[in-house]
Coordinates of C-alpha atoms in Angstrom, one line a residue:
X30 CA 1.4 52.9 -18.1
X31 CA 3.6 55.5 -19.8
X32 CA 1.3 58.7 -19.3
X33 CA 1.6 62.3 -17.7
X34 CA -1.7 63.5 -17.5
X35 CA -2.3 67.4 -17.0
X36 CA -5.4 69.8 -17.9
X37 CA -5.0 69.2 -21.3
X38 CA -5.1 65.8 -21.3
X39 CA -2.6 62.5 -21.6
X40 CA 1.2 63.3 -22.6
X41 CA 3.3 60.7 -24.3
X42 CA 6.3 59.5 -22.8
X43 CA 8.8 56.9 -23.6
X44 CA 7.3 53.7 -23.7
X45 CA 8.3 50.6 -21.7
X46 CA 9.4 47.6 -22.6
X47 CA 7.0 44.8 -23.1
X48 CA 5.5 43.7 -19.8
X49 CA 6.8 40.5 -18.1
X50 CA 3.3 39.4 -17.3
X51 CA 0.7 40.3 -19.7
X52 CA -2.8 39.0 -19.8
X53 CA -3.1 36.0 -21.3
X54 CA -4.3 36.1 -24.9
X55 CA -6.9 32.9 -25.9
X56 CA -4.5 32.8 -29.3
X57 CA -1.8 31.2 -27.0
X58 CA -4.3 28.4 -25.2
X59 CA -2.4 26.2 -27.7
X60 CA 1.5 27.5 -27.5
X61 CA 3.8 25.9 -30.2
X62 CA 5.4 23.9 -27.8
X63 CA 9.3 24.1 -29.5
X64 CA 8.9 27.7 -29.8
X65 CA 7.9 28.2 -25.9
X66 CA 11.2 29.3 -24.0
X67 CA 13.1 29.1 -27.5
X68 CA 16.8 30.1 -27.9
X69 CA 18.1 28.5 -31.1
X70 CA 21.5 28.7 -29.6
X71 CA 22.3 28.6 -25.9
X72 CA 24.6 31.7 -26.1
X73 CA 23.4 35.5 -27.7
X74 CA 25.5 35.3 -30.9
X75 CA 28.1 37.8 -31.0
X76 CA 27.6 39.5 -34.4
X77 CA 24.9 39.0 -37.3
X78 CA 24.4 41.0 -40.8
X79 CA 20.9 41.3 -39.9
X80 CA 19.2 41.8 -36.5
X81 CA 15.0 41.8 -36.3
X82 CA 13.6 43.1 -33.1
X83 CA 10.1 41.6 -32.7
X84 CA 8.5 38.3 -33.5
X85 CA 5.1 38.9 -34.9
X86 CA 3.8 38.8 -38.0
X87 CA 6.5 41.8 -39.5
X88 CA 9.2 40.3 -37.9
X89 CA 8.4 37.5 -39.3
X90 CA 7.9 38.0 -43.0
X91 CA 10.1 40.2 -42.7
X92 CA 12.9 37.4 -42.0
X93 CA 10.9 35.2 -44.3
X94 CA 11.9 37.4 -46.8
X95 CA 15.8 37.8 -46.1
X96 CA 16.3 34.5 -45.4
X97 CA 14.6 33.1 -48.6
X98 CA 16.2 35.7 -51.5
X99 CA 20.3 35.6 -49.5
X100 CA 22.9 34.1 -47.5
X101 CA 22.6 36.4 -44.7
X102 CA 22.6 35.8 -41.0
X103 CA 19.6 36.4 -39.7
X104 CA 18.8 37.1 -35.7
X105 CA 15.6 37.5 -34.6
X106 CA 15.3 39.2 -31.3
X107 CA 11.5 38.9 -28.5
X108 CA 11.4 40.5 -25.4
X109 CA 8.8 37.8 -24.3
X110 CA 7.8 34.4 -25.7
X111 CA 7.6 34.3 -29.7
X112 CA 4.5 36.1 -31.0
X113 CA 3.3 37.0 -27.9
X114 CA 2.8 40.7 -28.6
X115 CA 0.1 42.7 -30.9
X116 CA -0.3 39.7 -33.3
X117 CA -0.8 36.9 -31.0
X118 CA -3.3 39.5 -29.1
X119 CA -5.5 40.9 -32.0
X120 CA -9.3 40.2 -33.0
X121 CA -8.5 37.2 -35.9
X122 CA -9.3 39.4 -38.8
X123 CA -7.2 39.8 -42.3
X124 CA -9.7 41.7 -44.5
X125 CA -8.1 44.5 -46.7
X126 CA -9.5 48.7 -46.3
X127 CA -11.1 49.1 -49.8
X128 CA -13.5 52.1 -50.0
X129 CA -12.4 54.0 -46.7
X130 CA -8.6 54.5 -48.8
X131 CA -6.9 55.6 -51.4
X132 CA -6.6 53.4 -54.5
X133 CA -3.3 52.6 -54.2
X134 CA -3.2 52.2 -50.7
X135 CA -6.5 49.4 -51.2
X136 CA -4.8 47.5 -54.3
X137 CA -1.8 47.3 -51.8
X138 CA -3.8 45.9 -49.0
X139 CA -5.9 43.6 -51.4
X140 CA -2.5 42.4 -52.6
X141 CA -1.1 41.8 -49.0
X142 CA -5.1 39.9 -48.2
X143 CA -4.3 37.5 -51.6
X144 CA -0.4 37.3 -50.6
X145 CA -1.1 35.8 -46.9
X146 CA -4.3 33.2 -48.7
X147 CA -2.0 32.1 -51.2
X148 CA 0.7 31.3 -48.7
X149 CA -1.4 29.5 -46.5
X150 CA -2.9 27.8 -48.7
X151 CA 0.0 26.6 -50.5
X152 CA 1.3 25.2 -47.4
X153 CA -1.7 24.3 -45.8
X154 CA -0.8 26.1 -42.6
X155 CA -3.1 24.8 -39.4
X156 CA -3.9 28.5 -38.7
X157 CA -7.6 28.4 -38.9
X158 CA -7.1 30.6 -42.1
X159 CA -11.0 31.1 -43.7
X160 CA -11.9 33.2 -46.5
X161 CA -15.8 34.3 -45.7
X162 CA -18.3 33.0 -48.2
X163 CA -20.3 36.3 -47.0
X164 CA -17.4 38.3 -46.9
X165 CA -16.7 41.1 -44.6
X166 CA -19.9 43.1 -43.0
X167 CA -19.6 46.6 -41.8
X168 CA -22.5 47.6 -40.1
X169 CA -23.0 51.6 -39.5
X170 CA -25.6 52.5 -36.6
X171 CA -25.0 56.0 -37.6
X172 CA -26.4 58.1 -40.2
X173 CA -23.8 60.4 -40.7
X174 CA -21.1 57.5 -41.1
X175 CA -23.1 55.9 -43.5
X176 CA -23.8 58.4 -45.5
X177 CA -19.9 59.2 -45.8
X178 CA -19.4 55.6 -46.4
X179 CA -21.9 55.3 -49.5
X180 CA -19.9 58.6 -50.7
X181 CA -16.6 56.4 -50.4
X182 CA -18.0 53.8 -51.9
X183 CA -19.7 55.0 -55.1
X184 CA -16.1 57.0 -55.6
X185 CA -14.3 53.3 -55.8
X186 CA -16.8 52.1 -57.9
X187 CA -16.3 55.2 -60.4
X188 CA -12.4 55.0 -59.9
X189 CA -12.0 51.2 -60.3
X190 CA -14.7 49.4 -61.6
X191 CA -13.2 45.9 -60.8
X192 CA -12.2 46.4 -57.3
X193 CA -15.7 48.5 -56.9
X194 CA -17.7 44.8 -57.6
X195 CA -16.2 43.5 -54.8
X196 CA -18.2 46.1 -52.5
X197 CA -21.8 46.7 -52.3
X198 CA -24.3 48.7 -49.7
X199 CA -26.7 47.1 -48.0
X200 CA -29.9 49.6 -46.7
X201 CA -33.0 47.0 -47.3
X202 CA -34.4 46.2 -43.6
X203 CA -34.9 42.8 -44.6
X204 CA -31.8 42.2 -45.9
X205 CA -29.9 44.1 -42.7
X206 CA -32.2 41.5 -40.7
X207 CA -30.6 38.3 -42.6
X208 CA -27.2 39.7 -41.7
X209 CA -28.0 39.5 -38.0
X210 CA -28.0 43.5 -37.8
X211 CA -31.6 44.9 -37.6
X212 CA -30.8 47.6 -36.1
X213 CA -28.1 48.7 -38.4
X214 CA -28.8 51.6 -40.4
X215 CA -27.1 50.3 -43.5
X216 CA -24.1 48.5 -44.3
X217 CA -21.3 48.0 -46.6
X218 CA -20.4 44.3 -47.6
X219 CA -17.3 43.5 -48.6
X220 CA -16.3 40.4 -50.3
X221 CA -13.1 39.6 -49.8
X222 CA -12.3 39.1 -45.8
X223 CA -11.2 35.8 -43.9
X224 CA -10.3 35.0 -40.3
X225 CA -7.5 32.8 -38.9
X226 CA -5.3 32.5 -35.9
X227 CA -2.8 35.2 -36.6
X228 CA -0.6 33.8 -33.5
X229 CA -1.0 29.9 -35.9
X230 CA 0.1 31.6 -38.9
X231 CA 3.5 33.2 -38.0
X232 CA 4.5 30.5 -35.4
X233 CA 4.1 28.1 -37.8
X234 CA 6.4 30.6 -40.6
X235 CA 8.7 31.4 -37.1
X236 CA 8.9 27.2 -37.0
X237 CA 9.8 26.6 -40.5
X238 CA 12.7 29.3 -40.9
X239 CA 14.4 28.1 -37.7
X240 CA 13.9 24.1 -38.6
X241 CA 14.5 24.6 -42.3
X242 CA 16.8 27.6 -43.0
X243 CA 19.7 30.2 -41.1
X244 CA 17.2 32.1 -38.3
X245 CA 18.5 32.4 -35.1
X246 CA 15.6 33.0 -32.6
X247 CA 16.0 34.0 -29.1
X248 CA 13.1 34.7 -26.8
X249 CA 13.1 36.3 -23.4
X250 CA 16.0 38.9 -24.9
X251 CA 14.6 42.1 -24.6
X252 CA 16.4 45.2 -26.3
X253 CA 17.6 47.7 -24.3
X254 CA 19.2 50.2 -26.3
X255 CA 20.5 50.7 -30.3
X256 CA 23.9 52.6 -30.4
X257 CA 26.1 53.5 -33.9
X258 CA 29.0 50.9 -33.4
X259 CA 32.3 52.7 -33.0
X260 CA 34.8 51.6 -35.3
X261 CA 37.9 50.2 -33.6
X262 CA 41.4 50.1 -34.9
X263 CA 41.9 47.1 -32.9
X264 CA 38.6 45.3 -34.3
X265 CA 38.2 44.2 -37.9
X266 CA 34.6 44.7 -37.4
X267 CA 32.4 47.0 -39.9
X268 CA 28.9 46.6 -38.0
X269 CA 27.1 49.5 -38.0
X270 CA 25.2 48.7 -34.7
X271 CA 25.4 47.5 -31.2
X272 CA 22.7 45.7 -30.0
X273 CA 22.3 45.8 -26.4
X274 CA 20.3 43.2 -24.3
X275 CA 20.6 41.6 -20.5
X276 CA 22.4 39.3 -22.1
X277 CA 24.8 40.8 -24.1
X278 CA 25.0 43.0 -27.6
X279 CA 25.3 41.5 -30.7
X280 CA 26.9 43.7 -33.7
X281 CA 24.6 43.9 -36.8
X282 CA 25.5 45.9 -40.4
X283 CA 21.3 45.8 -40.5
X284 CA 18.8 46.1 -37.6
X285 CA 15.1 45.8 -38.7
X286 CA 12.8 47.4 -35.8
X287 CA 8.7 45.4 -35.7
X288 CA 8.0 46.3 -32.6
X289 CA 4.9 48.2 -33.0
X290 CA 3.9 50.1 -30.3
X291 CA 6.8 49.7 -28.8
X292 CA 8.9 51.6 -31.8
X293 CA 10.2 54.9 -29.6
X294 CA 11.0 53.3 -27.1
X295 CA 14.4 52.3 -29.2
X296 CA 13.7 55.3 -32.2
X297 CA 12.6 58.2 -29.9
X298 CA 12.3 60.5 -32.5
X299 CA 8.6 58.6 -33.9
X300 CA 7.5 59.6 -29.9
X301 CA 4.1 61.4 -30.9
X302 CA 4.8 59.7 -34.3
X303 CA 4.0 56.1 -33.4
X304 CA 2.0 55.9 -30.3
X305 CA 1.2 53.1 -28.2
X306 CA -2.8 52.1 -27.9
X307 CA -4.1 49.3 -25.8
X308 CA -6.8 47.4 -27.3
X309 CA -9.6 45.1 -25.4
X310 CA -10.2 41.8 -26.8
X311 CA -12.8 39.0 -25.4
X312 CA -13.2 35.1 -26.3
X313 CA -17.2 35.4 -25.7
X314 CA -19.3 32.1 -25.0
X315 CA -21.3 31.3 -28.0
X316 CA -25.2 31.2 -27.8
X317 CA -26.5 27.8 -29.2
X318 CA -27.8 28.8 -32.3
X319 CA -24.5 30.3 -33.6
X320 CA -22.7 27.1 -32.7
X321 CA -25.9 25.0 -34.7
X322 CA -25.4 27.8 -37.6
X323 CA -22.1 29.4 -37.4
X324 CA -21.6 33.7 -38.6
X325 CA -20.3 34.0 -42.3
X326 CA -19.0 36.9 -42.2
X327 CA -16.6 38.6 -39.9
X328 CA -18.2 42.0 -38.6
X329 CA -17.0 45.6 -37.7
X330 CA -19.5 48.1 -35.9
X331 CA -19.2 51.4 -36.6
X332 CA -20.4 54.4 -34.8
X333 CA -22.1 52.8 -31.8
X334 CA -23.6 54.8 -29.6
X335 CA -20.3 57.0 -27.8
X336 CA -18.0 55.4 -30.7
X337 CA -16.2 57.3 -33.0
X338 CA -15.9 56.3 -37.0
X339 CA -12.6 55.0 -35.8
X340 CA -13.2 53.6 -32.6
X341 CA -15.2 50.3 -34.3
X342 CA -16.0 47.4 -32.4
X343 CA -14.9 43.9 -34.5
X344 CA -16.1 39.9 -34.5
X345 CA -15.1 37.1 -35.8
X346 CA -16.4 33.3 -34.6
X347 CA -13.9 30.6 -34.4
X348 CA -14.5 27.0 -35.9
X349 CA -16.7 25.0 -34.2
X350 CA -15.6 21.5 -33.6
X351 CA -17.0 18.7 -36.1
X352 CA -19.2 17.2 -33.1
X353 CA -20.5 20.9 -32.2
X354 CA -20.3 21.3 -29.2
X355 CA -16.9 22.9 -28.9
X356 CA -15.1 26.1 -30.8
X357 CA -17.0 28.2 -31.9
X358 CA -16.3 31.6 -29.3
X359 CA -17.1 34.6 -30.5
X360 CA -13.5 36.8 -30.4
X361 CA -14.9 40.4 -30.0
X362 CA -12.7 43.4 -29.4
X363 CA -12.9 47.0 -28.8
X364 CA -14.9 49.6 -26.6
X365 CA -11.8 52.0 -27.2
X366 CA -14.3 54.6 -25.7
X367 CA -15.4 53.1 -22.5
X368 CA -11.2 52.5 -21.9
X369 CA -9.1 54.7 -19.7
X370 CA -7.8 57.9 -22.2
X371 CA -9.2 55.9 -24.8
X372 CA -6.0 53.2 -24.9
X373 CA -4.4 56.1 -25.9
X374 CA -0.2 55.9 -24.8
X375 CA -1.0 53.2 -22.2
X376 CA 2.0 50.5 -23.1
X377 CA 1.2 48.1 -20.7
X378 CA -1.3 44.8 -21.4
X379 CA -0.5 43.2 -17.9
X380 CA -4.0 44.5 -17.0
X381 CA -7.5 44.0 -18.8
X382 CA -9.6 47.6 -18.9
X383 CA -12.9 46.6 -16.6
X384 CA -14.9 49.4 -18.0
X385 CA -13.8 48.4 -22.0
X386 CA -14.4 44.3 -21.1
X387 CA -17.9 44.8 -19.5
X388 CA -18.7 46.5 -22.4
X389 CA -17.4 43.8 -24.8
X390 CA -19.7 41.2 -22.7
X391 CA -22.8 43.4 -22.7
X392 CA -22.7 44.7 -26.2
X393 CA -22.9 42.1 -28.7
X394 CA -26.2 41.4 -28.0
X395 CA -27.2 44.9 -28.7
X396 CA -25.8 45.1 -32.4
X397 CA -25.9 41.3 -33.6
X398 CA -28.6 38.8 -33.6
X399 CA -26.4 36.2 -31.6
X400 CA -30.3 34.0 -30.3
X401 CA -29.3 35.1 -26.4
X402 CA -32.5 33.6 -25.7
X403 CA -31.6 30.1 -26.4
X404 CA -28.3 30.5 -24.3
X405 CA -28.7 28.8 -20.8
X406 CA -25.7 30.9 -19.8
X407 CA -26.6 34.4 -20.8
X408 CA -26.8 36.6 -17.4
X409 CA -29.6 39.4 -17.2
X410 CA -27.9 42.7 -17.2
X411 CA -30.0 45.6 -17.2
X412 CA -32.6 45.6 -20.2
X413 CA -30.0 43.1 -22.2
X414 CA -27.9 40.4 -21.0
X415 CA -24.1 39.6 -20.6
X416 CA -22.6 37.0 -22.8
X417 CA -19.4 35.3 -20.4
X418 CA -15.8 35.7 -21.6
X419 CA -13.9 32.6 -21.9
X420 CA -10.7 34.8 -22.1
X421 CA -9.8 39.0 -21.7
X422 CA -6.9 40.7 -22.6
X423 CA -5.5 43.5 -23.6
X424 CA -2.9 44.0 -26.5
X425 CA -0.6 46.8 -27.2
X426 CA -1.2 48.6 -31.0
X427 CA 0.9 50.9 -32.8
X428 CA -1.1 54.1 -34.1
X429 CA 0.5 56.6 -36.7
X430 CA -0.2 59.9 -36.1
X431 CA -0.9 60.4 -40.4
X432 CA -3.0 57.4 -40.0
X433 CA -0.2 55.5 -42.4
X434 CA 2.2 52.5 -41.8
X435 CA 5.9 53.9 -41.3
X436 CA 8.2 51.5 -43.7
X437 CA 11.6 51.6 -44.6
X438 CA 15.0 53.2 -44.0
X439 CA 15.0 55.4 -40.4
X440 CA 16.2 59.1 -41.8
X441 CA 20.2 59.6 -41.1
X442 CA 21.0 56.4 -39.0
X443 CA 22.0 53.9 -42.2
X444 CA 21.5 50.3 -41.7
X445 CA 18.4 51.1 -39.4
X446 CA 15.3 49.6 -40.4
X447 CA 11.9 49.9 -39.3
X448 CA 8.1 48.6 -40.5
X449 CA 5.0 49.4 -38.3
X450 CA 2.4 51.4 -37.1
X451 CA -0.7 50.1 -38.5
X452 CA -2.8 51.8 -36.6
X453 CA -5.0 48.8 -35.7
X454 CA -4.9 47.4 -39.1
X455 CA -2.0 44.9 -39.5
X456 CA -3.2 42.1 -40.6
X457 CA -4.0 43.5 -44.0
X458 CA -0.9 45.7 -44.0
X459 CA 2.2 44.0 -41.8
X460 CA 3.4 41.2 -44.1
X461 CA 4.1 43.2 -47.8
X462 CA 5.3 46.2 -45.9
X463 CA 7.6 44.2 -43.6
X464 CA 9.0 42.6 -47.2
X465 CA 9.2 46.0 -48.6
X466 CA 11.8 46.8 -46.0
X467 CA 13.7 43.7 -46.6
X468 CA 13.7 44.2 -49.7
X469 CA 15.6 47.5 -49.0
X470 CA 18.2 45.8 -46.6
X471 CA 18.6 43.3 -49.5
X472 CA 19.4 45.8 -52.2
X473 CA 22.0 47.4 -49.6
X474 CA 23.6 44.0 -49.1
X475 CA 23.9 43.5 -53.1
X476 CA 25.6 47.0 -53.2
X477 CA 22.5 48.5 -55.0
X478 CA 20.9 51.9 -54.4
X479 CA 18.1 51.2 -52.0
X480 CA 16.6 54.7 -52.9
X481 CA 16.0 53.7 -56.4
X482 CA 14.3 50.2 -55.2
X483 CA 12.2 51.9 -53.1
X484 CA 11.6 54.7 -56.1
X485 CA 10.6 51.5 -58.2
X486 CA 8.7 50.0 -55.5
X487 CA 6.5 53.0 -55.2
X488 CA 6.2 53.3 -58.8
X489 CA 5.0 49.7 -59.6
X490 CA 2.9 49.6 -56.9
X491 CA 4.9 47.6 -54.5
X492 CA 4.3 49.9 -51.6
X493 CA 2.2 52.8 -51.0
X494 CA 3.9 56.3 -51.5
X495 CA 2.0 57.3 -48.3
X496 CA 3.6 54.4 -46.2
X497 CA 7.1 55.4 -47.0
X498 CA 9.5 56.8 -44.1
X499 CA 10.9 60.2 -45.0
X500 CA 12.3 63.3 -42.8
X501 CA 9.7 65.7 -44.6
X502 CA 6.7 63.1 -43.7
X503 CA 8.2 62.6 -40.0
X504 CA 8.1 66.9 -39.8
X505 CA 4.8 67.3 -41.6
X506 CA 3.3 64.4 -38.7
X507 CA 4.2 66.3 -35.7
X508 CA 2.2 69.2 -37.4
X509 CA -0.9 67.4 -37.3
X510 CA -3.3 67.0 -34.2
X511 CA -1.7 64.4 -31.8
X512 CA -3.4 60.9 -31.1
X513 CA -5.9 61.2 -28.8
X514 CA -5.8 64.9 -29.9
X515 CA -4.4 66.0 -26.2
X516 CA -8.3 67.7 -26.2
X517 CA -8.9 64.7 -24.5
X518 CA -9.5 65.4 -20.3
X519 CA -9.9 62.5 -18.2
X520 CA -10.8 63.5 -14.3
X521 CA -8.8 62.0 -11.7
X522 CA -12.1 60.1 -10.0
X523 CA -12.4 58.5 -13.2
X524 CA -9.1 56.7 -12.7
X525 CA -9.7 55.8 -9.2
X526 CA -13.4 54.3 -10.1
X527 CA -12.3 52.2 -13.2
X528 CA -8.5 51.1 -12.0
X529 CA -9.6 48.8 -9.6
X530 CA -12.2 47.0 -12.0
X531 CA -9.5 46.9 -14.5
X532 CA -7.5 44.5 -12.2
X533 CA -10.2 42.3 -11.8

């Protein structure tokens, strides 16, 4: 845990590194086993034109990208096993933001949705990958959020016609009752959304780049610090930067920084910027009939009773096994607002939240249809019943304090890199941005002006304006209100009530 907590509620610090020992996700039941333990080579290598810290899904297209369009030496750097952070944590979900953003930011998320299914698909990765013949459901349970969600959508529908179609609002009871949510006030449908294993998808991509092309992946190899090399007149090297680890430094003309959450603890000037937010997640035991007649969409639940429009609670089911009677779970995260501070600059996912995870198992039941009644092992709680967790964990998310990815160059520390803070939403956001930045480090390798590729990036769409790492956006972020707004006051006897269930 990284917080300082005073009257005025939690204060960031420096993060931590990733913990040694985190909860252990339900992604990883199935660990790839010749990435378990992986060190391409038995020795750190000493230098490398391009260093990626972090293993998930960024890092990963990210490296994708280099190693695919050059000739560059690529090292790939993971604290922990590979794609055992954020991604290999997160609720299965790749379904792009239409109506809540704007336009360019949705076309780019819509583009990164279309990207990832055409890759898979292509390939026929094993990753569980699914586009939803229902789509995505986003049911409201309050008023006020509905209302500003019809608002958002009837403005896409006027500003874009085409991408409009693929949204609709549901308020007829009848219908809200054949979607599983009759208690829903209204709902917004979208149609394109899938699920998958995000941990299947980049361990197979992390597989294929160190069988088949130039990566060099070493696990267990945590970063420690990022320092300008000095140049040496005794040293022919022109590295810009030393990367230090336990096991040694490596010099890199290019380091590319996915580490999420984690980003201050090597950039500290995004602290406040990019915060660190632990997230619940829960592999829930599936009642019979949703294992006879699986969900077809993937749901979010918005503005739940002590829930913020933000703070949404999210589902997806698993594939259930051809015979039926395995698969299936239910993969349900959130209750941000039963969690201690909210998640809010907690770094550490060694621990599950008790208060968050009871409320994952007794909650489903009051927002979705799931046929409790036919399920032998649902357990009485109060006037509902508990549905038992298979798995709980907690994962580590980066939040940005403009609500926007930061991509690209870090201002005034040249061949530093970064791509993250996606604020919960990565899936639809990590794998185009991550390229984006390559495509940077690319453009400096070829001598080109990486200013005028990103210019031209921007201007074709490529990337989102909004997403793009400058020093006026990093100044004009640490005017706004602070994650978790520091309004936020959390009594001492809270913490010694819900600690010790959080060990459980």
């Amino acid at each position: 845990m990284l917080i300082r907590v005073d009257e005025e509620g939690p204060i960031p610090l420096r993060p931590h590194l990733p913990s040694p020992h985190p909860t252990f996700s339900f992604w990883h039941n199935d660990p790839s086993p010749f990435l378990l333990h992986h060190r391409t080579t038995s020795k750190l290598p000493k230098v490398a034109d391009v260093v990626i810290i972090g293993s998930g899904i960024s890092g990963a297209f990210a490296a994708k990208k280099l190693l695919e369009k050059s000739e560059l030496n690529v090292t790939m750097l993971e604290a922990r096993e590979a794609c055992w952070g954020a991604t290999g944590r997160n609720g299965g979900h790749c379904q792009p933001q239409l109506y809540e953003n704007p336009a360019d930011v949705a076309a780019f998320q819509l583009r990164n949705f279309e990207s990832i299914d055409a890759l898979v698909r292509r390939h026929d990765i094993p990753c569980e990958w699914q586009r939803m013949s229902g789509g995505g459901c986003h049911a409201y349970f309050s008023q006020k959020y509905f209302e500003e969600a019809k608002v958002e959508v009837e403005n896409l529908k006027q500003n874009d016609s085409n991408m409009g179609d693929t949204v609709r609002v549901v308020e007829d009871k009848t219908e809200l009752s054949i979607l599983k949510i009759p208690t829903a006030v209204g709902a917004v449908i979208q149609s394109r959304a899938a699920k998958l294993s995000p941990y299947k998808l980049v361990s197979w991509i992390l597989e294929d780049l160190v069988k088949n092309s130039r990566l060099n992946l070493q696990t267990s190899t945590p970063v420690v610090s990022l320092t300008p090399s000095k140049a040496s007149a005794s040293s022919s090297s022109t590295s810009k930067w030393t990367v230090q680890t336990p096991r040694g430094i490596i010099l890199a003309d290019h380091v590319m920084i996915t580490t999420n959450g984690y980003t201050s603890y090597l950039l500290p000037q995004f602290r406040s910027i990019i915060v660190p937010v632990r997230g619940e997640m829960s592999a829930l035991q599936t009642p019979t009939p949703l294992l006879q007649q699986p969900l077809n969409h993937t749901y979010a639940f918005i503005g739940t009773v002590g829930q913020d429009r933000i703070q949404d609670d999210y589902l997806v089911q698993r594939p259930v096994s051809p015979n039926g009677k395995g698969g299936g779970e239910l993969m349900f995260g959130g209750g941000r607002s039963k969690a201690l501070h909210e998640g809010v600059n907690l770094d550490s996912d060694d621990t599950i939240d008790g208060p968050a995870a009871e409320y994952l198992r007794t909650k489903l039941p009051q927002v979705l249809d799931v046929g409790t009644s036919a399920h032998p092992s649902a357990v009485p709680r109060g006037e509902g019943v508990e549905l038992p967790a298979k798995k709980e964990w907690t994962g580590i998310m980066g939040f940005s304090r403009d609500g926007h990815p930061w991509v690209g160059a870090v201002p005034g520390s040249p061949g530093l890199w970064l791509s993250g803070a996606y604020t919960g939403s990565g899936m639809p956001n990590a794998a185009l941005s991550s390229q984006h930045a390559a495509s940077l480090i690319l453009a400096t390798h070829k001598a080109q002006d990486w200013r005028a590729v990103e210019q031209e990036a921007i201007q074709s769409g490529a990337i989102p304006r909004c997403y793009v790492i400058t020093r006026e956006r990093m100044e004009q972020a640490r005017k706004l209100p602070e994650i978790g707004g520091r309004k936020l006051s959390f009594l001492t006897a809270y913490e010694n009530t819900h600690i010790a269930s959080a060990t459980r």
